[in-house]
Short mmCIF file of C-alpha atoms and ligand atoms in Angstrom, two decimals:
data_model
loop_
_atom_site.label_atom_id
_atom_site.label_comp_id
_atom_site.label_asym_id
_atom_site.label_seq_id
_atom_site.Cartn_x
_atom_site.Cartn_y
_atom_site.Cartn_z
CA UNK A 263 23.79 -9.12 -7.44
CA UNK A 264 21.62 -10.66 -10.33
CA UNK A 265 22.52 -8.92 -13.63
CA UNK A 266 19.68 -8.55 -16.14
CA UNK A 267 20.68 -9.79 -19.70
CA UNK A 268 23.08 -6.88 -21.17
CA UNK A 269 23.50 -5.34 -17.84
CA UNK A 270 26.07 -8.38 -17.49
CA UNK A 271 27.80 -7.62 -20.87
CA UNK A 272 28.34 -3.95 -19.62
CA UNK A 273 29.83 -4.77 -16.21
CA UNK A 274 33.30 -3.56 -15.82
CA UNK A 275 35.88 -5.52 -13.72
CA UNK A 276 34.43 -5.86 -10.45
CA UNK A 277 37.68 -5.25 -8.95
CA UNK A 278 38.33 -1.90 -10.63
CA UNK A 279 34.84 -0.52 -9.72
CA UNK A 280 33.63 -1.87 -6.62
CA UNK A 281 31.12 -4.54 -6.60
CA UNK A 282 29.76 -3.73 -3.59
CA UNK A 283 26.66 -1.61 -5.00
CA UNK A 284 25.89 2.03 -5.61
CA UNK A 285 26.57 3.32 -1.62
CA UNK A 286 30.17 2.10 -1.82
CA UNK A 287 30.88 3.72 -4.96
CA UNK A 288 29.40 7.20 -4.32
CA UNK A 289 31.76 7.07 -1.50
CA UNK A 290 34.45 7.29 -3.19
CA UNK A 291 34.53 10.33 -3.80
CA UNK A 292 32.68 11.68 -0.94
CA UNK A 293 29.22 11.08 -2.01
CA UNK A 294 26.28 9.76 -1.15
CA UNK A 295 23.50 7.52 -3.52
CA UNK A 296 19.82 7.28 -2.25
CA UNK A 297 16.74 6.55 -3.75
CA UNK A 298 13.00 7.85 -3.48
CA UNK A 299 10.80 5.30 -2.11
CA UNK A 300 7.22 4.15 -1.53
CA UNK A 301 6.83 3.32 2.43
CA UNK A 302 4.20 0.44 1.84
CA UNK A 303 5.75 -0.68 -0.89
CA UNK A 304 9.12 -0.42 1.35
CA UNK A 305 6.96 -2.59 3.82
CA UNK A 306 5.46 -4.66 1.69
CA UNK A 307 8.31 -6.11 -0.94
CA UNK A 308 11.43 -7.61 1.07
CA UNK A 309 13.07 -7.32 -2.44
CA UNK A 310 13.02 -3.77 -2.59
CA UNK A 311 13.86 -3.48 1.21
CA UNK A 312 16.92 -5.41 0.89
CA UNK A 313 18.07 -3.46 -2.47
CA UNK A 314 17.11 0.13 -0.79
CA UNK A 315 19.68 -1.03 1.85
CA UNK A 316 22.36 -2.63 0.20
CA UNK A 317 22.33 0.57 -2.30
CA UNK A 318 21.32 3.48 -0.56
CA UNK A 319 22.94 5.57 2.05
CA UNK A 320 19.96 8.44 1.76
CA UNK A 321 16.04 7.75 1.62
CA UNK A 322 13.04 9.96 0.23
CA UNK A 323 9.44 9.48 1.08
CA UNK A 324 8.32 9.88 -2.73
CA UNK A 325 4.87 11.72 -1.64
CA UNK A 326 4.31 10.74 1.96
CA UNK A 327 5.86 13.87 3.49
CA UNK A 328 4.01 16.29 1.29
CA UNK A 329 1.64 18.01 3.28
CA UNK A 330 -1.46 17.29 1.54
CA UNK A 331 -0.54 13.95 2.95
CA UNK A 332 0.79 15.01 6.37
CA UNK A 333 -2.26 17.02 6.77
CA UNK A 334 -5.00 16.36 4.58
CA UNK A 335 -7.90 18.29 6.77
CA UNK A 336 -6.61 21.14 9.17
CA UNK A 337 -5.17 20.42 12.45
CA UNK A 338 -5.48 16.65 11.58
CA UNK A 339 -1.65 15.89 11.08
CA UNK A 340 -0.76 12.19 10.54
CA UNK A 341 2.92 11.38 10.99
CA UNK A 342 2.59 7.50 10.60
CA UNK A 343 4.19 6.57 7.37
CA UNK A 344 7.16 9.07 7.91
CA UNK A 345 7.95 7.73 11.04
CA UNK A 346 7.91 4.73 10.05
CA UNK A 347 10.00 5.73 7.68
CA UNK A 348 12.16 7.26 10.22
CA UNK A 349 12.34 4.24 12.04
CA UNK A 350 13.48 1.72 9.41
CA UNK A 351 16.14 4.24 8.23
CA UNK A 352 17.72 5.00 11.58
CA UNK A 353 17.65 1.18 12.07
CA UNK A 354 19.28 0.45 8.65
CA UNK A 355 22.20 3.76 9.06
CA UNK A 356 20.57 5.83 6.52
CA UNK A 357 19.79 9.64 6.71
CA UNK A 358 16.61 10.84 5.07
CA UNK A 359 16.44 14.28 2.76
CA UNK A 360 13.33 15.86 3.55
CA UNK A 361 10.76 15.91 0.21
CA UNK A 362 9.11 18.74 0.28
CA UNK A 363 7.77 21.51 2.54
CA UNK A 364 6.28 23.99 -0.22
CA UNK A 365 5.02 22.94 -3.86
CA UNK A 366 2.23 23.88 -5.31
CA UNK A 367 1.25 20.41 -6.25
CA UNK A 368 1.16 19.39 -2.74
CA UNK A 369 -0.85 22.26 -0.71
CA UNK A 370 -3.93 20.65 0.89
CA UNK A 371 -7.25 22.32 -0.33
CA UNK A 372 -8.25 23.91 2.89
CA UNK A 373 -4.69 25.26 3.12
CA UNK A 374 -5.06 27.21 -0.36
CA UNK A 375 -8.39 28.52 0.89
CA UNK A 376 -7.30 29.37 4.47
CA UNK A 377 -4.15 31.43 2.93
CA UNK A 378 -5.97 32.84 0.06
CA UNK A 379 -8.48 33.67 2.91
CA UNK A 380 -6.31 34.95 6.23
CA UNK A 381 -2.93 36.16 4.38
CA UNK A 382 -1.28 34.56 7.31
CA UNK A 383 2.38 33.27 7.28
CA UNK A 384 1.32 31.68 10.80
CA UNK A 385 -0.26 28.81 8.68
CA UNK A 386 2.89 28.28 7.01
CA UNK A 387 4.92 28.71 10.19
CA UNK A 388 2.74 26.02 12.11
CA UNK A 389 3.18 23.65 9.47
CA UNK A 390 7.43 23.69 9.58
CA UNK A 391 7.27 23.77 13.29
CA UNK A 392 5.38 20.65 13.22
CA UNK A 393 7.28 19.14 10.80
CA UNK A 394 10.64 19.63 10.43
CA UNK A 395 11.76 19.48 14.13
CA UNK A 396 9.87 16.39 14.25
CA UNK A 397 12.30 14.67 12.22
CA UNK A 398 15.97 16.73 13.38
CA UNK A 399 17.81 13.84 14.15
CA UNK A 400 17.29 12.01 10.80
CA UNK A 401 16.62 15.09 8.12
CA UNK A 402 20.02 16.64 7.16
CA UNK A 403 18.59 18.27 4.15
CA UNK A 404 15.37 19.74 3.76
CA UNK A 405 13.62 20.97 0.31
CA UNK A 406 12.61 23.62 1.56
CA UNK A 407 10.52 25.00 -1.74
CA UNK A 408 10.06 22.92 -4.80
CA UNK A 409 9.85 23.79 -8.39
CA UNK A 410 9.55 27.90 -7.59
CA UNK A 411 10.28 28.58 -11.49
CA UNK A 412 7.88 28.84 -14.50
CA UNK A 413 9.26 30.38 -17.33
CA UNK A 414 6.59 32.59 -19.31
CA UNK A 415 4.48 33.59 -16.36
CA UNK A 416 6.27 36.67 -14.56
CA UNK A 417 9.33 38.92 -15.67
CA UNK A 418 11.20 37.01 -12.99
CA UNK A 419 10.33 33.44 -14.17
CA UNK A 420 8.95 32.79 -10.84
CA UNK A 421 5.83 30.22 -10.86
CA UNK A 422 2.79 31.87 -9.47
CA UNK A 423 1.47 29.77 -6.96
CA UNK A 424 -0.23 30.56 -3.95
CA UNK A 425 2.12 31.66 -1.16
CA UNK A 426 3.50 33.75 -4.76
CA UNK A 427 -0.25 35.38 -5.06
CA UNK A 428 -0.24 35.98 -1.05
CA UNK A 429 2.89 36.51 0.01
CA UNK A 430 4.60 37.98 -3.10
CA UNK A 431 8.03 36.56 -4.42
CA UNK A 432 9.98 36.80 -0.72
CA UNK A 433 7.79 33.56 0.37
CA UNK A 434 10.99 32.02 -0.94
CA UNK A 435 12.97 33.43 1.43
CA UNK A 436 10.56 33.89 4.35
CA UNK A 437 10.53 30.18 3.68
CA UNK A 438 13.84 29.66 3.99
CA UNK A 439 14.44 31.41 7.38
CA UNK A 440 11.34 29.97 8.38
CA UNK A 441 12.87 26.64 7.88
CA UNK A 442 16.53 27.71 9.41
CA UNK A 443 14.47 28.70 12.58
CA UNK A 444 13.22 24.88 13.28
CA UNK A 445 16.53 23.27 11.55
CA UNK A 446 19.49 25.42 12.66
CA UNK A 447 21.76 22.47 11.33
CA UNK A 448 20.14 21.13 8.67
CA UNK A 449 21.15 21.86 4.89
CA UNK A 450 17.98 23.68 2.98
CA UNK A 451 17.84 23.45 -0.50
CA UNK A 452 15.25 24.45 -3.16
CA UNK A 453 14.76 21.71 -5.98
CA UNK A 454 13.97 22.57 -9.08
CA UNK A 455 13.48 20.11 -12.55
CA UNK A 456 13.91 21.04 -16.72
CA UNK A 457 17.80 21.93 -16.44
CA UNK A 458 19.11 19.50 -18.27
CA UNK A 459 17.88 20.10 -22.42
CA UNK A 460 19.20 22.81 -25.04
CA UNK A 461 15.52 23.79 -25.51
CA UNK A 462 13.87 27.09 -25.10
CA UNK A 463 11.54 26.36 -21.96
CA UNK A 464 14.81 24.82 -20.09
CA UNK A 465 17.62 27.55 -21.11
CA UNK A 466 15.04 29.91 -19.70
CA UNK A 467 14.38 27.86 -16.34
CA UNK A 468 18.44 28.01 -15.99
CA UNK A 469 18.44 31.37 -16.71
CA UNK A 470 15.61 32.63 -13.80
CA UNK A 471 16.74 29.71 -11.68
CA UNK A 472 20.36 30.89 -11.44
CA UNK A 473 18.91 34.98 -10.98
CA UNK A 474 16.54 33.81 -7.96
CA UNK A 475 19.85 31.60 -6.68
CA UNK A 476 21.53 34.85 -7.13
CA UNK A 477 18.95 36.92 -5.27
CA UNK A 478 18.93 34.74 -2.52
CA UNK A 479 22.29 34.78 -2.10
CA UNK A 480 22.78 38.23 -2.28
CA UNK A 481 19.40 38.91 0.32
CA UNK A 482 21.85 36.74 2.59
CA UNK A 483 18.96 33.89 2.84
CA UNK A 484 19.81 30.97 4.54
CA UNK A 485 19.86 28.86 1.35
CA UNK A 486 22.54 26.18 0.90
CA UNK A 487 22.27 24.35 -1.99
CA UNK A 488 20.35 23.52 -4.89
CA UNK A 489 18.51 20.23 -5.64
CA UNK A 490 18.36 19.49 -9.85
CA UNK A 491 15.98 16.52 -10.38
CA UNK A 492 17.15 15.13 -13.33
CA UNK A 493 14.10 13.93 -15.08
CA UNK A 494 15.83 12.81 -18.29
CA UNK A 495 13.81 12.52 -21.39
CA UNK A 496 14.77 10.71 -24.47
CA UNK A 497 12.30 11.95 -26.75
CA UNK A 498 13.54 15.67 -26.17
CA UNK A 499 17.00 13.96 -27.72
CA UNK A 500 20.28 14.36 -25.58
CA UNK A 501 20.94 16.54 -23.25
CA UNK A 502 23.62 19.18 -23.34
CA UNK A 503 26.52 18.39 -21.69
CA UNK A 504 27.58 21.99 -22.42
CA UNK A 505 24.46 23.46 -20.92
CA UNK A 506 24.61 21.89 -17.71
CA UNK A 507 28.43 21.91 -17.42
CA UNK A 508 28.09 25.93 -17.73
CA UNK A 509 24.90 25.84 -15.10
CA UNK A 510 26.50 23.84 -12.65
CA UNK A 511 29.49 25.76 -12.12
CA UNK A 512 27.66 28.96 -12.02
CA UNK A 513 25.84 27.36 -8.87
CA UNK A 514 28.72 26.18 -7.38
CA UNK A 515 30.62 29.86 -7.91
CA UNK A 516 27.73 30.83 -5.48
CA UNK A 517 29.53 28.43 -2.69
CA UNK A 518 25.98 26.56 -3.08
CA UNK A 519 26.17 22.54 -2.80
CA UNK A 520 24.27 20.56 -5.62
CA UNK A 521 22.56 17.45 -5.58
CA UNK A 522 20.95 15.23 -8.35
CA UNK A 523 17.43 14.48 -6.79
CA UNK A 524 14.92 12.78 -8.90
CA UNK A 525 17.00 11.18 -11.55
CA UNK A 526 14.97 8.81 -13.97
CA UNK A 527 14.56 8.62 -17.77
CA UNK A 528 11.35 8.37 -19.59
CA UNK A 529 12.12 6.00 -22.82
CA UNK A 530 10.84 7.37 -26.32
CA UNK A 531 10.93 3.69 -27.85
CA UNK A 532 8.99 1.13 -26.57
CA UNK A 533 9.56 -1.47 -29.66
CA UNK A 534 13.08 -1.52 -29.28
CA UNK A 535 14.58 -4.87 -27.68
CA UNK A 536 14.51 -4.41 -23.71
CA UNK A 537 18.54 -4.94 -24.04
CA UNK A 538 18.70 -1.81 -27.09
CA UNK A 539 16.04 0.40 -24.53
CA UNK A 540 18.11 -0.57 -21.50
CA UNK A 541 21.08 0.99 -23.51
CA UNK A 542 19.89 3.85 -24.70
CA UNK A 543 18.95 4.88 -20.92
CA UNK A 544 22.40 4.17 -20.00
CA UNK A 545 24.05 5.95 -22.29
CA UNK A 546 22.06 8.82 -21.35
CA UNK A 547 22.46 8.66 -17.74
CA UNK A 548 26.52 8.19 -18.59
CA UNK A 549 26.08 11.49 -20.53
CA UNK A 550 24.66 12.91 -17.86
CA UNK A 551 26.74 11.78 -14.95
CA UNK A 552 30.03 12.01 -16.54
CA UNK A 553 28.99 16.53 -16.90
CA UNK A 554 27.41 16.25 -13.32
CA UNK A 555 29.86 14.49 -11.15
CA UNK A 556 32.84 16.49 -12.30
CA UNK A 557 31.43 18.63 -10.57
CA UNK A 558 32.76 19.04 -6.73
CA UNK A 559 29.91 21.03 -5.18
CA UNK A 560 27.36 17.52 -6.41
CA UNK A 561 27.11 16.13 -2.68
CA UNK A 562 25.28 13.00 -4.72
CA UNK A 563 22.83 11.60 -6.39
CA UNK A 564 19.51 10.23 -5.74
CA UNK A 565 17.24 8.06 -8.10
CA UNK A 566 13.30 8.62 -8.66
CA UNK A 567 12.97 5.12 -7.47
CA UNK A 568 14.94 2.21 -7.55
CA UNK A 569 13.22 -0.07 -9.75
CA UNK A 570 10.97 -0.02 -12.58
CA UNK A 571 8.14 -1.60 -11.37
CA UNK A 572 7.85 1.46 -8.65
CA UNK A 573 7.86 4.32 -11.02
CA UNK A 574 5.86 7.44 -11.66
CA UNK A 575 7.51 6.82 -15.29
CA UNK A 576 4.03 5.12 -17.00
CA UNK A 577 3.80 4.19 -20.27
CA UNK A 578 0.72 6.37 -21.36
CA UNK A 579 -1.96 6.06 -24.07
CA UNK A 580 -0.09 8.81 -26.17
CA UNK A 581 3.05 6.21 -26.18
CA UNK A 582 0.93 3.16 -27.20
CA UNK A 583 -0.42 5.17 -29.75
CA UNK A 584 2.53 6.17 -31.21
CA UNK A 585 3.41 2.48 -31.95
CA UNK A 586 -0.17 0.97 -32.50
CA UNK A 587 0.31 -2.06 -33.93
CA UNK A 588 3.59 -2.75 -32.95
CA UNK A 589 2.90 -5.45 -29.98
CA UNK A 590 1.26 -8.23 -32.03
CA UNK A 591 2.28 -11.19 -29.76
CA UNK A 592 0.17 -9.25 -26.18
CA UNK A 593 3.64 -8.95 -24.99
CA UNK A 594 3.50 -5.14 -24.88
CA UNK A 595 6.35 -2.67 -23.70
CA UNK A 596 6.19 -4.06 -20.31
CA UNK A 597 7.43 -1.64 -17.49
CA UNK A 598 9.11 2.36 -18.52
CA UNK A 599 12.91 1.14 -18.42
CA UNK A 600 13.93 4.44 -16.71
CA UNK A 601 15.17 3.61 -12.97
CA UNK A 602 18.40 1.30 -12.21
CA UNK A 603 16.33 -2.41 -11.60
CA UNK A 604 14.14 -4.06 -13.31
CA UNK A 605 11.25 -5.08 -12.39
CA UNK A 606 12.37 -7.97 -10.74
CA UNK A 607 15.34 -5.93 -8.85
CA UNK A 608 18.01 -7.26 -11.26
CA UNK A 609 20.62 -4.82 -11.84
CA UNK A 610 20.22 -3.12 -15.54
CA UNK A 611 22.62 -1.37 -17.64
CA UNK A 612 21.49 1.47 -16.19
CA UNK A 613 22.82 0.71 -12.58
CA UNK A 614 26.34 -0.04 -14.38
CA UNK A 615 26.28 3.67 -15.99
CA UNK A 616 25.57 4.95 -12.07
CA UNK A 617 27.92 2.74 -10.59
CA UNK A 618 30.42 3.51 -13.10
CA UNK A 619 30.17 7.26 -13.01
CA UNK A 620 30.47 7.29 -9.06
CA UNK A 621 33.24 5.47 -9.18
CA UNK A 622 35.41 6.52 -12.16
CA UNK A 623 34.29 10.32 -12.46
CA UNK A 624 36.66 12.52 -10.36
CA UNK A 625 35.30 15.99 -9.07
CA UNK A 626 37.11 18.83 -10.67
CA UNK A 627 39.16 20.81 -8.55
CA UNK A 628 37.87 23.43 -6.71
CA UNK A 629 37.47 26.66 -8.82
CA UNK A 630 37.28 29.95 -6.67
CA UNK A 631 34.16 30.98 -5.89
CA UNK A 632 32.24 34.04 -7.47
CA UNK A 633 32.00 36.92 -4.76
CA UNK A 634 28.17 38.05 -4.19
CA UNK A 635 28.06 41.37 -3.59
CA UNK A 636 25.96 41.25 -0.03
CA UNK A 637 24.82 44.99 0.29
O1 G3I B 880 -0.15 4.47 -2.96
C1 G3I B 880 -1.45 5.08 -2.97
C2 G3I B 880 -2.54 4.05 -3.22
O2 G3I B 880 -2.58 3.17 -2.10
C3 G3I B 880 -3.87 4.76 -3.37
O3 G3I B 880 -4.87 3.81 -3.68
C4 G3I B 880 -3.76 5.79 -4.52
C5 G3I B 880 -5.03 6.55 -4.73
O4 G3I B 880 -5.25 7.41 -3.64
O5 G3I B 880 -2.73 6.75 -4.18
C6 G3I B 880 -1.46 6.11 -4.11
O6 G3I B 880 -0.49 7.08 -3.77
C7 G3I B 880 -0.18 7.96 -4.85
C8 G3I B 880 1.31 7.81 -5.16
O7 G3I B 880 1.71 8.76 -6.15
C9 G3I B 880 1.69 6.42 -5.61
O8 G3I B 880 1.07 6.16 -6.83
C10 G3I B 880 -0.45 9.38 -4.37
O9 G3I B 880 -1.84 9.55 -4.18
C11 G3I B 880 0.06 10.36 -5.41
O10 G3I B 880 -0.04 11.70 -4.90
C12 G3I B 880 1.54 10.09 -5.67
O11 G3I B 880 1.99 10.97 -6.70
C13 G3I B 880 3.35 11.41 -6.55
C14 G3I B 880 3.44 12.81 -7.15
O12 G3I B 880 4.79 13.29 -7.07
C15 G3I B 880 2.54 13.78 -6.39
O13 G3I B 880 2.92 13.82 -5.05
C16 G3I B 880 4.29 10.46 -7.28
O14 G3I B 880 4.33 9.20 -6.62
C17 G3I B 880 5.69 11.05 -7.30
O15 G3I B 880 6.57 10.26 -8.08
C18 G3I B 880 5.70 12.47 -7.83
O16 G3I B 880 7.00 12.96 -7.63
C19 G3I B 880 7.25 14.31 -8.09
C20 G3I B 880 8.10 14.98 -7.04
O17 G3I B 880 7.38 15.01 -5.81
C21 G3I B 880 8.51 16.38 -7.49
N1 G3I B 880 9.20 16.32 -8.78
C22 G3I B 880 8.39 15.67 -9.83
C23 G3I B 880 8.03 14.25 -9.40
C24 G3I B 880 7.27 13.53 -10.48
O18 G3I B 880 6.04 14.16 -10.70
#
């Protein structure tokens, strides 16, 4: 493993952590690490192929299983990339977590129309049965609806999207069953991001996340555990260890597992040195990891990528404004600093700070769980 300037400096002894990567450590403790990827750029970059296997033990397509890409005109489903996918993972012994059956960033066109249209869960229906059975033997965990929660729309916090408008709030839990029919095995999770800041917008996300969990629960849906994605964000300061301490456990009093799904960090200083940004982002993820791990019911955590060079993260006109001037010699900020690797697949700080946490932070024991009252 190549270390990338400080990310050498922070290394613990090998021997006390396990230098064998991410995988190893999660293990540890009974956990898993995976990473989102890109399947052409998992194709295309033997780099990234050999770091996705010598770190990951879980893979997820970062947009190729949405089904405005599965099916991007009606009836016209195209399974390529995720069997591909498929392939290379059950060649490499790695599971895959299914990303994502219902957001409302990912509905086709002709599927909002057709709903809006027909009022027909059959659409919906059709879609999971070609889908998720498809991919039984290699899917253990399915996200089954993603990002359901937008505070300051409805009294219940839910977001109103369109199976919301047609269906009315129990699309959540139609959903659910819907998905338990065609994956009688399989864990099904809803994923949800913004739980991580002491800000308004994110206690109240908590707050109606944790009454729909609660909901569920109590409806008896076939929900298992909840996906948090972990978007960290240094310019909204630290997160609170408190607040998602307090969050966590009231998840995991509902006997529902928890996994960290999207983790990144978007950087607020780009004119720091790469080795002061690199530590910031560790520190952060430490922060975070040290609150989240303690936690028994997290199953593990996935990254939003593995490296830098493939991630959503950009470094956007409003962030070059904000330091005009400050990159006189072209140089420029170079790549967001938010994912373990660089962009040349050497190890950062920010691997260390995973590593570290999987290894050293010991699950809490068990607390009994919270009865809910099933009517
Ligand atoms: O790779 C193709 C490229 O070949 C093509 O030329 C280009 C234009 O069509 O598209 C490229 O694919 C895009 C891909 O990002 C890679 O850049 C897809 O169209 C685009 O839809 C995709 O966006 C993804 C986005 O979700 C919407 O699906 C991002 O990769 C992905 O990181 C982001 O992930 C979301 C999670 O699903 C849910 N949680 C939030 C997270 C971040 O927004």
């Amino acid at each position: 493993m190549l270390c990338a300037g400080a990310a050498c400096a922070l290394r613990v002894d090998p021997a006390s952590a396990g230098d064998e990567g991410l995988e190893a450590a999660a293990v540890r403790w009974g956990r898993f690490f995976g990473s989102a990827v890109r399947v052409n750029d998992l194709k295309t970059e033997p780099n990234l192929r050999e770091a996705v296997i010598r770190e990951c033990a879980q893979l997820v397509p970062e947009f190729e299983m949405n089904w405005n890409e599965i099916e991007p005109a009606y009836g016209q489903l195209s399974f390529g990339k995720i069997d591909d996918l498929t392939a290379f993972a059950i060649a490499n012994g790695k599971n895959l977590r299914g990303h994502t059956l219902l957001w409302h960033l990912s509905v086709p066109e002709w599927a909002v129309e057709m709903l809006r249209e027909n009022q027909d869960w059959n659409l919906i229906a059709r879609y999971f049965g070609s889908v998720i059975p498809r991919y039984g033997d290699v899917i253990g965990m399915w996200e089954v609806v993603n990002e359901p929660i937008d505070p300051g729309q409805r009294v219940d916090g839910l977001r109103e999207n369109i199976f919301l408008e047609v269906f009315g709030p129990d699309y959540i839990a139609r959903a659910l069953a819907q998905a338990r029919r065609f994956a009688p095995k399989a864990q099904l999770v809803i994923n949800e991001y913004g739980l991580e800041y002491d800000l308004p917008d994110e206690r109240d996300r908590r707050y109606f996340l944790l009454k729909l969990l609660e909901r569920l629960k109590r409806a008896g849906a076939p929900l298992d555990g909840l996906g948090v994605q972990a978007h960290l964000d240094l310019r909204k300061g630290h997160i609170s260890q408190s607040a998602v301490a307090r969050f966590l456990q009231e998840v995991a009093a509902m006997g529902l597992s928890i996994t960290v799904t999207e983790l990144d960090v978007k950087e607020a200083d780009y004119v720091a040195t790469a080795e002061e940004r690199d530590r910031q982002v560790a520190d952060e993820v430490r922060r975070y990891l040290d609150v989240v791990l303690s936690e028994r019911a997290v199953t593990g955590v996935t990254t939003w990528g593995l490296s830098d060079l493939h991630s959503w993260l950009e470094i956007t006109k409003d962030d070059y404004a904000r330091f005009a001037g400050a990159w006189t010699d072209g140089a420029g900020p170079g790549f967001n600093r938010g994912l373990p690797l660089d962009s040349s697949m050497r190890a950062k700080p920010m691997y260390f700070a995973i590593r570290d946490a999987l290894w050293y932070v010991k699950p809490r024991p068990q607390k009994r769980r919270k009865k809910v009252a099933v009517p």
